[in-house]
Tab-separated table of C-alpha atoms and ligand atoms in Angstrom:
chain	number	residue	atom	x	y	z
A	28	MET	CA	-25.337	-27.276	94.629
A	29	MET	CA	-26.174	-27.281	90.951
A	30	THR	CA	-24.526	-24.409	89.027
A	31	ILE	CA	-25.301	-25.518	85.531
A	32	ARG	CA	-28.809	-25.804	84.717
A	33	PRO	CA	-29.566	-26.294	80.993
A	34	ARG	CA	-33.241	-25.598	81.666
A	35	ARG	CA	-32.472	-21.887	82.192
A	36	LEU	CA	-32.184	-21.455	78.469
A	37	ARG	CA	-35.496	-23.288	77.804
A	38	ARG	CA	-37.462	-21.243	80.303
A	39	THR	CA	-39.355	-18.881	77.846
A	40	PRO	CA	-40.185	-18.936	74.085
A	41	GLY	CA	-37.975	-15.766	73.712
A	42	ILE	CA	-34.976	-17.428	75.231
A	43	ARG	CA	-35.536	-20.641	73.357
A	44	ASP	CA	-35.757	-18.583	70.150
A	45	MET	CA	-32.515	-16.828	70.901
A	46	VAL	CA	-30.478	-19.860	71.335
A	47	ARG	CA	-32.014	-21.997	68.653
A	48	GLU	CA	-29.105	-23.456	66.523
A	49	THR	CA	-30.993	-24.539	63.407
A	50	HIS	CA	-33.293	-22.316	61.423
A	51	LEU	CA	-35.384	-23.723	58.670
A	52	SER	CA	-36.187	-21.375	55.826
A	53	VAL	CA	-38.393	-21.544	52.834
A	54	LYS	CA	-35.153	-20.746	50.926
A	55	ASP	CA	-33.978	-24.209	51.822
A	56	PHE	CA	-36.671	-25.987	49.825
A	57	ILE	CA	-36.708	-27.568	46.317
A	58	ALA	CA	-40.131	-28.816	45.442
A	59	PRO	CA	-40.392	-32.022	43.297
A	60	LEU	CA	-43.128	-31.978	40.615
A	61	PHE	CA	-44.508	-34.496	38.262
A	62	VAL	CA	-45.542	-33.563	34.821
A	63	LYS	CA	-47.334	-35.537	32.115
A	64	PRO	CA	-48.934	-34.868	28.734
A	65	GLY	CA	-52.319	-33.428	28.251
A	66	GLN	CA	-54.225	-30.349	29.379
A	67	GLY	CA	-55.915	-29.291	32.539
A	68	ALA	CA	-54.766	-32.421	34.415
A	69	LYS	CA	-54.124	-32.434	38.055
A	70	ASP	CA	-54.316	-36.027	39.051
A	71	PRO	CA	-53.945	-37.007	42.614
A	72	ILE	CA	-51.115	-39.484	43.542
A	73	PRO	CA	-52.928	-41.915	46.005
A	74	SER	CA	-49.917	-42.827	47.952
A	75	MET	CA	-48.761	-39.167	48.305
A	76	PRO	CA	-51.713	-37.204	49.576
A	77	GLY	CA	-51.633	-33.577	48.296
A	78	GLN	CA	-49.294	-34.393	45.440
A	79	TYR	CA	-50.313	-34.503	41.818
A	80	GLN	CA	-49.363	-35.410	38.234
A	81	TYR	CA	-49.697	-32.120	36.453
A	82	SER	CA	-50.041	-31.359	32.808
A	83	VAL	CA	-47.871	-28.360	31.644
A	84	ASP	CA	-50.560	-25.748	32.014
A	85	THR	CA	-51.609	-26.779	35.597
A	86	LEU	CA	-47.990	-27.201	36.421
A	87	VAL	CA	-47.323	-23.490	35.596
A	88	THR	CA	-50.299	-22.500	37.903
A	89	GLU	CA	-48.661	-24.530	40.715
A	90	VAL	CA	-45.155	-23.191	40.228
A	91	LYS	CA	-46.547	-19.640	40.285
A	92	GLU	CA	-48.021	-20.417	43.698
A	93	LEU	CA	-44.802	-22.080	44.998
A	94	ALA	CA	-42.797	-19.038	43.811
A	95	GLY	CA	-45.267	-16.772	45.454
A	96	LEU	CA	-44.570	-18.590	48.684
A	97	GLY	CA	-40.891	-17.896	48.345
A	98	ILE	CA	-39.839	-21.366	47.328
A	99	PRO	CA	-36.750	-20.820	45.213
A	100	ALA	CA	-36.523	-23.994	43.223
A	101	VAL	CA	-38.335	-26.998	41.708
A	102	ILE	CA	-37.176	-30.257	40.359
A	103	LEU	CA	-39.159	-31.720	37.488
A	104	PHE	CA	-39.927	-35.372	36.761
A	105	GLY	CA	-41.488	-36.329	33.531
A	106	LEU	CA	-44.103	-39.036	32.637
A	107	PRO	CA	-43.619	-39.424	28.790
A	108	ASP	CA	-46.280	-40.268	26.245
A	109	SER	CA	-44.584	-43.446	25.300
A	110	LYS	CA	-41.693	-45.675	26.488
A	111	ASP	CA	-39.148	-47.718	24.716
A	112	PRO	CA	-36.021	-49.828	25.623
A	113	LEU	CA	-33.554	-46.820	25.461
A	114	GLY	CA	-35.901	-44.237	26.825
A	115	SER	CA	-35.626	-41.992	23.812
A	116	ARG	CA	-38.415	-39.640	24.718
A	117	SER	CA	-36.192	-38.431	27.522
A	118	TRP	CA	-34.006	-36.395	25.150
A	119	ALA	CA	-36.622	-35.332	22.666
A	120	ASP	CA	-36.945	-31.569	22.048
A	121	ASP	CA	-40.653	-31.896	22.259
A	122	GLY	CA	-40.407	-34.232	25.369
A	123	ILE	CA	-42.655	-33.553	28.359
A	124	VAL	CA	-39.868	-32.250	30.673
A	125	GLN	CA	-38.529	-30.086	27.846
A	126	GLN	CA	-41.946	-28.565	27.251
A	127	ALA	CA	-42.494	-28.052	31.040
A	128	VAL	CA	-39.082	-26.452	31.506
A	129	SER	CA	-39.624	-23.830	28.845
A	130	ALA	CA	-43.123	-23.102	29.976
A	131	VAL	CA	-42.033	-22.801	33.613
A	132	LYS	CA	-39.088	-20.672	32.774
A	133	SER	CA	-41.126	-18.276	30.658
A	134	ALA	CA	-43.912	-17.945	33.354
A	135	VAL	CA	-41.560	-17.558	36.262
A	136	PRO	CA	-38.056	-16.685	35.077
A	137	GLU	CA	-36.553	-16.185	38.505
A	138	LEU	CA	-37.512	-19.689	39.693
A	139	VAL	CA	-34.692	-22.136	39.674
A	140	VAL	CA	-35.574	-24.998	37.428
A	141	ILE	CA	-33.772	-28.242	38.076
A	142	THR	CA	-34.412	-31.319	36.050
A	143	ASP	CA	-34.041	-35.009	37.100
A	144	VAL	CA	-31.813	-36.738	34.574
A	145	CYS	CA	-32.533	-40.507	34.521
A	146	PHE	CA	-34.239	-43.189	32.248
A	147	CYS	CA	-36.469	-45.119	34.606
A	148	GLU	CA	-39.553	-43.121	33.672
A	149	TYR	CA	-38.782	-43.336	30.060
A	150	THR	CA	-37.781	-47.074	29.583
A	151	ASP	CA	-40.243	-49.784	28.962
A	152	HIS	CA	-38.286	-51.958	31.506
A	153	GLY	CA	-38.249	-49.367	34.169
A	154	HIS	CA	-34.408	-49.368	34.751
A	155	CYS	CA	-32.285	-46.436	34.832
A	156	GLY	CA	-30.219	-47.046	31.664
A	157	VAL	CA	-29.572	-49.230	28.629
A	158	ILE	CA	-30.101	-53.039	29.400
A	159	LYS	CA	-27.512	-55.503	28.204
A	160	ASP	CA	-27.409	-59.163	29.389
A	161	GLY	CA	-29.896	-58.454	32.119
A	162	ASP	CA	-28.307	-55.583	33.751
A	163	VAL	CA	-27.907	-51.800	33.107
A	164	ASP	CA	-24.844	-51.251	30.815
A	165	ASN	CA	-22.903	-48.486	32.441
A	166	ASP	CA	-20.880	-46.936	29.577
A	167	ALA	CA	-23.626	-47.287	26.971
A	168	THR	CA	-25.938	-45.248	29.343
A	169	LEU	CA	-23.384	-42.442	29.784
A	170	GLU	CA	-23.711	-41.084	26.257
A	171	LEU	CA	-27.566	-41.014	26.539
A	172	LEU	CA	-27.462	-39.323	29.934
A	173	ALA	CA	-25.370	-36.570	28.378
A	174	LYS	CA	-27.803	-36.293	25.499
A	175	GLN	CA	-30.678	-35.933	27.950
A	176	ALA	CA	-28.914	-33.443	30.036
A	177	VAL	CA	-28.068	-31.337	26.992
A	178	SER	CA	-31.863	-31.383	25.864
A	179	HIS	CA	-32.833	-30.136	29.352
A	180	ALA	CA	-30.256	-27.368	29.177
A	181	LYS	CA	-31.521	-26.455	25.759
A	182	ALA	CA	-34.961	-26.179	27.004
A	183	GLY	CA	-33.874	-23.735	29.669
A	184	ALA	CA	-33.126	-25.833	32.831
A	185	ASP	CA	-30.816	-24.060	35.268
A	186	LEU	CA	-29.353	-27.213	36.794
A	187	VAL	CA	-29.496	-30.765	35.735
A	188	ALA	CA	-29.622	-33.495	38.500
A	189	PRO	CA	-28.576	-37.034	37.397
A	190	SER	CA	-30.096	-39.672	39.533
A	191	ASP	CA	-29.173	-42.892	37.650
A	192	MET	CA	-26.177	-43.858	39.639
A	193	MET	CA	-23.971	-44.864	36.606
A	194	ASP	CA	-20.212	-44.529	37.261
A	195	GLY	CA	-18.694	-41.620	35.518
A	196	ARG	CA	-21.853	-39.885	34.675
A	197	VAL	CA	-21.010	-36.415	36.109
A	198	ALA	CA	-17.939	-36.236	33.954
A	199	ALA	CA	-19.857	-37.485	30.896
A	200	ILE	CA	-22.656	-34.924	31.540
A	201	ARG	CA	-20.286	-32.123	32.079
A	202	ASP	CA	-18.389	-32.894	29.009
A	203	GLY	CA	-21.712	-33.112	26.957
A	204	LEU	CA	-22.905	-29.794	28.229
A	205	ASP	CA	-19.614	-28.057	27.684
A	206	ARG	CA	-19.339	-29.293	24.099
A	207	GLU	CA	-22.750	-27.914	23.293
A	208	GLY	CA	-22.008	-24.486	24.895
A	209	TYR	CA	-23.792	-24.999	28.236
A	210	GLN	CA	-20.569	-24.343	30.329
A	211	GLN	CA	-22.807	-22.216	32.701
A	212	ILE	CA	-25.355	-25.013	33.556
A	213	GLY	CA	-24.686	-26.772	36.779
A	214	ILE	CA	-24.892	-30.287	37.958
A	215	LEU	CA	-26.511	-31.252	41.183
A	216	SER	CA	-25.483	-34.866	41.510
A	217	TYR	CA	-27.471	-37.535	43.292
A	218	ALA	CA	-24.065	-38.630	44.512
A	219	VAL	CA	-25.033	-40.691	47.523
A	220	LYS	CA	-28.247	-42.623	46.473
A	221	TYR	CA	-29.186	-45.790	48.189
A	222	ALA	CA	-31.149	-48.733	46.825
A	223	SER	CA	-34.105	-47.806	49.094
A	224	ALA	CA	-37.589	-49.120	49.749
A	225	PHE	CA	-38.452	-45.562	50.663
A	226	TYR	CA	-38.966	-44.804	47.015
A	227	GLY	CA	-42.123	-46.896	46.708
A	228	PRO	CA	-44.664	-44.139	46.423
A	229	PHE	CA	-42.467	-42.239	43.840
A	230	ARG	CA	-42.632	-45.255	41.487
A	231	ASP	CA	-46.349	-44.993	41.427
A	232	ALA	CA	-46.118	-41.234	40.928
A	233	ALA	CA	-43.529	-41.480	38.107
A	234	GLU	CA	-44.733	-44.845	36.877
A	235	SER	CA	-41.087	-45.921	36.959
A	236	ALA	CA	-41.045	-49.263	38.805
A	237	PRO	CA	-38.400	-51.778	37.333
A	238	GLN	CA	-40.219	-54.424	35.406
A	239	PHE	CA	-37.587	-57.123	36.416
A	240	GLY	CA	-35.135	-57.269	39.308
A	241	ASP	CA	-34.251	-54.238	41.396
A	242	ARG	CA	-31.850	-51.318	41.356
A	243	SER	CA	-29.212	-53.036	43.768
A	244	SER	CA	-26.551	-53.291	40.982
A	245	TYR	CA	-26.322	-49.581	40.622
A	246	GLN	CA	-27.855	-47.877	43.777
A	247	MET	CA	-25.962	-48.129	47.018
A	248	ASP	CA	-26.274	-50.699	49.719
A	249	PRO	CA	-28.082	-49.075	52.620
A	250	ALA	CA	-25.500	-50.649	55.041
A	251	ASN	CA	-22.653	-48.664	53.667
A	252	GLY	CA	-21.246	-45.453	55.079
A	253	LEU	CA	-17.745	-45.223	53.887
A	254	GLU	CA	-18.826	-45.738	50.364
A	255	ALA	CA	-20.916	-42.504	50.574
A	256	LEU	CA	-17.686	-40.684	51.011
A	257	LYS	CA	-16.151	-42.480	47.976
A	258	GLU	CA	-19.166	-41.635	45.816
A	259	ALA	CA	-19.282	-37.978	46.946
A	260	GLY	CA	-15.568	-37.662	46.238
A	261	LEU	CA	-15.854	-39.046	42.797
A	262	ASP	CA	-18.683	-36.707	41.812
A	263	LEU	CA	-16.857	-33.764	43.164
A	264	ALA	CA	-13.698	-34.743	41.256
A	265	GLU	CA	-15.844	-35.085	38.085
A	266	GLY	CA	-17.100	-31.518	38.485
A	267	ALA	CA	-20.438	-31.740	40.371
A	268	ASP	CA	-21.471	-28.293	41.494
A	269	MET	CA	-23.657	-29.603	44.266
A	270	ILE	CA	-24.244	-33.101	45.574
A	271	MET	CA	-27.137	-34.928	47.219
A	272	VAL	CA	-27.831	-37.566	49.706
A	273	LYS	CA	-30.923	-39.621	49.325
A	274	PRO	CA	-33.076	-40.701	51.152
A	275	ALA	CA	-32.771	-38.155	54.016
A	276	LEU	CA	-34.141	-39.368	57.385
A	277	PRO	CA	-32.866	-42.924	57.540
A	278	TYR	CA	-29.489	-41.480	56.402
A	279	LEU	CA	-28.895	-38.473	58.686
A	280	ASP	CA	-25.530	-39.922	59.692
A	281	ILE	CA	-24.501	-39.941	56.063
A	282	ILE	CA	-25.594	-36.359	55.524
A	283	SER	CA	-23.382	-35.300	58.491
A	284	ARG	CA	-20.393	-37.352	57.366
A	285	VAL	CA	-20.702	-36.102	53.711
A	286	ARG	CA	-21.022	-32.518	55.036
A	287	GLU	CA	-17.627	-32.824	56.643
A	288	ILE	CA	-15.798	-33.683	53.480
A	289	CYS	CA	-17.489	-31.473	50.872
A	290	ALA	CA	-17.136	-27.686	50.125
A	291	VAL	CA	-20.039	-27.542	47.939
A	292	PRO	CA	-23.746	-26.977	48.789
A	293	LEU	CA	-25.260	-30.342	50.075
A	294	ALA	CA	-28.714	-31.338	49.333
A	295	ALA	CA	-30.827	-34.111	50.874
A	296	TYR	CA	-33.862	-35.704	49.543
A	297	ASN	CA	-36.728	-36.209	51.766
A	298	VAL	CA	-38.181	-38.995	49.607
A	299	SER	CA	-41.679	-40.214	48.824
A	300	GLY	CA	-41.795	-42.906	51.473
A	301	GLU	CA	-40.708	-40.547	54.087
A	302	PHE	CA	-43.524	-38.267	53.140
A	303	ALA	CA	-46.170	-40.902	52.793
A	304	MET	CA	-45.367	-42.354	56.262
A	305	VAL	CA	-45.938	-39.033	57.954
A	306	LYS	CA	-49.123	-38.381	55.894
A	307	ALA	CA	-50.536	-41.836	56.782
A	308	ALA	CA	-49.853	-41.679	60.406
A	309	ALA	CA	-51.135	-38.097	60.566
A	310	MET	CA	-54.322	-39.097	58.738
A	311	ASN	CA	-54.837	-41.810	61.233
A	312	GLY	CA	-54.463	-39.377	64.016
A	313	TRP	CA	-51.477	-41.201	65.249
A	314	VAL	CA	-49.046	-38.227	65.047
A	315	ASP	CA	-49.402	-34.416	64.800
A	316	GLY	CA	-48.483	-34.239	61.091
A	317	GLU	CA	-47.394	-30.672	61.078
A	318	ARG	CA	-45.128	-31.001	63.988
A	319	VAL	CA	-43.632	-34.170	62.605
A	320	MET	CA	-43.068	-32.569	59.270
A	321	MET	CA	-41.318	-29.531	60.842
A	322	GLU	CA	-39.229	-31.689	63.118
A	323	SER	CA	-38.184	-33.936	60.240
A	324	LEU	CA	-37.086	-30.949	58.082
A	325	THR	CA	-35.292	-29.344	60.855
A	326	SER	CA	-33.400	-32.542	61.667
A	327	ILE	CA	-32.262	-32.854	58.010
A	328	LYS	CA	-30.964	-29.382	58.127
A	329	ARG	CA	-29.370	-29.913	61.545
A	330	ALA	CA	-27.556	-32.890	60.090
A	331	GLY	CA	-25.926	-30.665	57.616
A	332	ALA	CA	-28.117	-30.273	54.472
A	333	ASP	CA	-28.088	-26.861	52.946
A	334	LEU	CA	-31.031	-27.747	50.673
A	335	ILE	CA	-33.944	-30.043	51.087
A	336	LEU	CA	-35.869	-31.632	48.282
A	337	THR	CA	-39.227	-32.295	49.894
A	338	TYR	CA	-42.895	-32.888	48.976
A	339	PHE	CA	-43.606	-30.833	52.089
A	340	ALA	CA	-42.125	-27.715	50.543
A	341	LYS	CA	-45.454	-26.016	50.068
A	342	GLU	CA	-47.045	-27.016	53.244
A	343	ALA	CA	-44.036	-26.204	55.445
A	344	ALA	CA	-43.532	-22.805	53.564
A	345	GLY	CA	-47.086	-21.863	54.672
A	346	LEU	CA	-46.028	-22.423	58.400
A	347	LEU	CA	-42.671	-20.515	58.154
B	6	PBG	C1	-34.928	-42.008	39.622
B	6	PBG	C2	-35.482	-41.319	40.843
B	6	PBG	C3	-36.106	-41.979	41.915
B	6	PBG	C4	-36.491	-40.958	42.867
B	6	PBG	C5	-35.930	-39.779	42.320
B	6	PBG	N1	-35.367	-39.993	41.173
B	6	PBG	C6	-36.619	-43.388	42.044
B	6	PBG	C7	-35.676	-44.512	41.994
B	6	PBG	O1	-34.430	-44.349	42.039
B	6	PBG	O2	-36.228	-45.646	41.908
B	6	PBG	C8	-37.184	-41.204	44.097
B	6	PBG	C9	-37.635	-39.952	44.810
B	6	PBG	C10	-38.715	-40.335	45.837
B	6	PBG	O3	-38.895	-41.415	46.298
B	6	PBG	O4	-39.372	-39.283	46.351
B	6	PBG	N2	-35.260	-41.321	38.510
């Protein structure tokens, strides 16, 4: 005699709905967007079907649509008009992200605007900081990161999100923001960011591929789990208001372990390669793209993420 039959709770859609443990919501999403100089531009990114590089005017149209769907937040990535060794266009008051932030905030004030704070899109060598003796110089980069974060706050960003992986950058940015009177601007730290091949399509989208070497001397080794706890702990101690694990799907174990040790909102970045693989398989008819999308996003939330940065935000919002 079998007394326990798990299938009883799977029998009808109503029962399944009632006992479902994880609920995806449009409120979980943060939509990443790329902005470039110009007017009227909406240039498709070939490796990321349905994603575009926008100029500020078309970006505003897009964010209005996203906000209309109930998506609460966007994260902006800038493609500057010119690059140099230090990435100086990243902290310019008239820089592309600064222009985009102020345009978006005035068009849709209630939308949470997050900015990616990094140098790889702005440096001619494509690395995430100042180069010295063939590697990124940690401490020289800190000061410039703070400068960039302050310029984003000045433009009206609600949160800054450093993704460079320099040691001590959360403290440096916090200090820089506080000194300039931006005590209320929060930091969403890319605390646990791996040196991942899943960023491939993003580097086309953001034109930010390193021109020599790779990012292994500053981003984390994919084989390490304990180190994720160390990185998360450091960023929390330095004053991060929220932290992130990136990428998401190959690192669900990490999301769940970090969830256990942090008492702040946890974000996960469903990165460009994760997006591109689903799109490619769906376009070939090899998987049901919509179902794989929803299953992926649900699994990221089930693992413990409160917020999901995802290129699927708009498409998934339409289905929720
Ligand atoms: C660095 C940055 C990267 C991504 C977000 N911020 C790329 C990198 O570290 O090389 C990747 C996001 C994605 O792949 O979707 N500024």
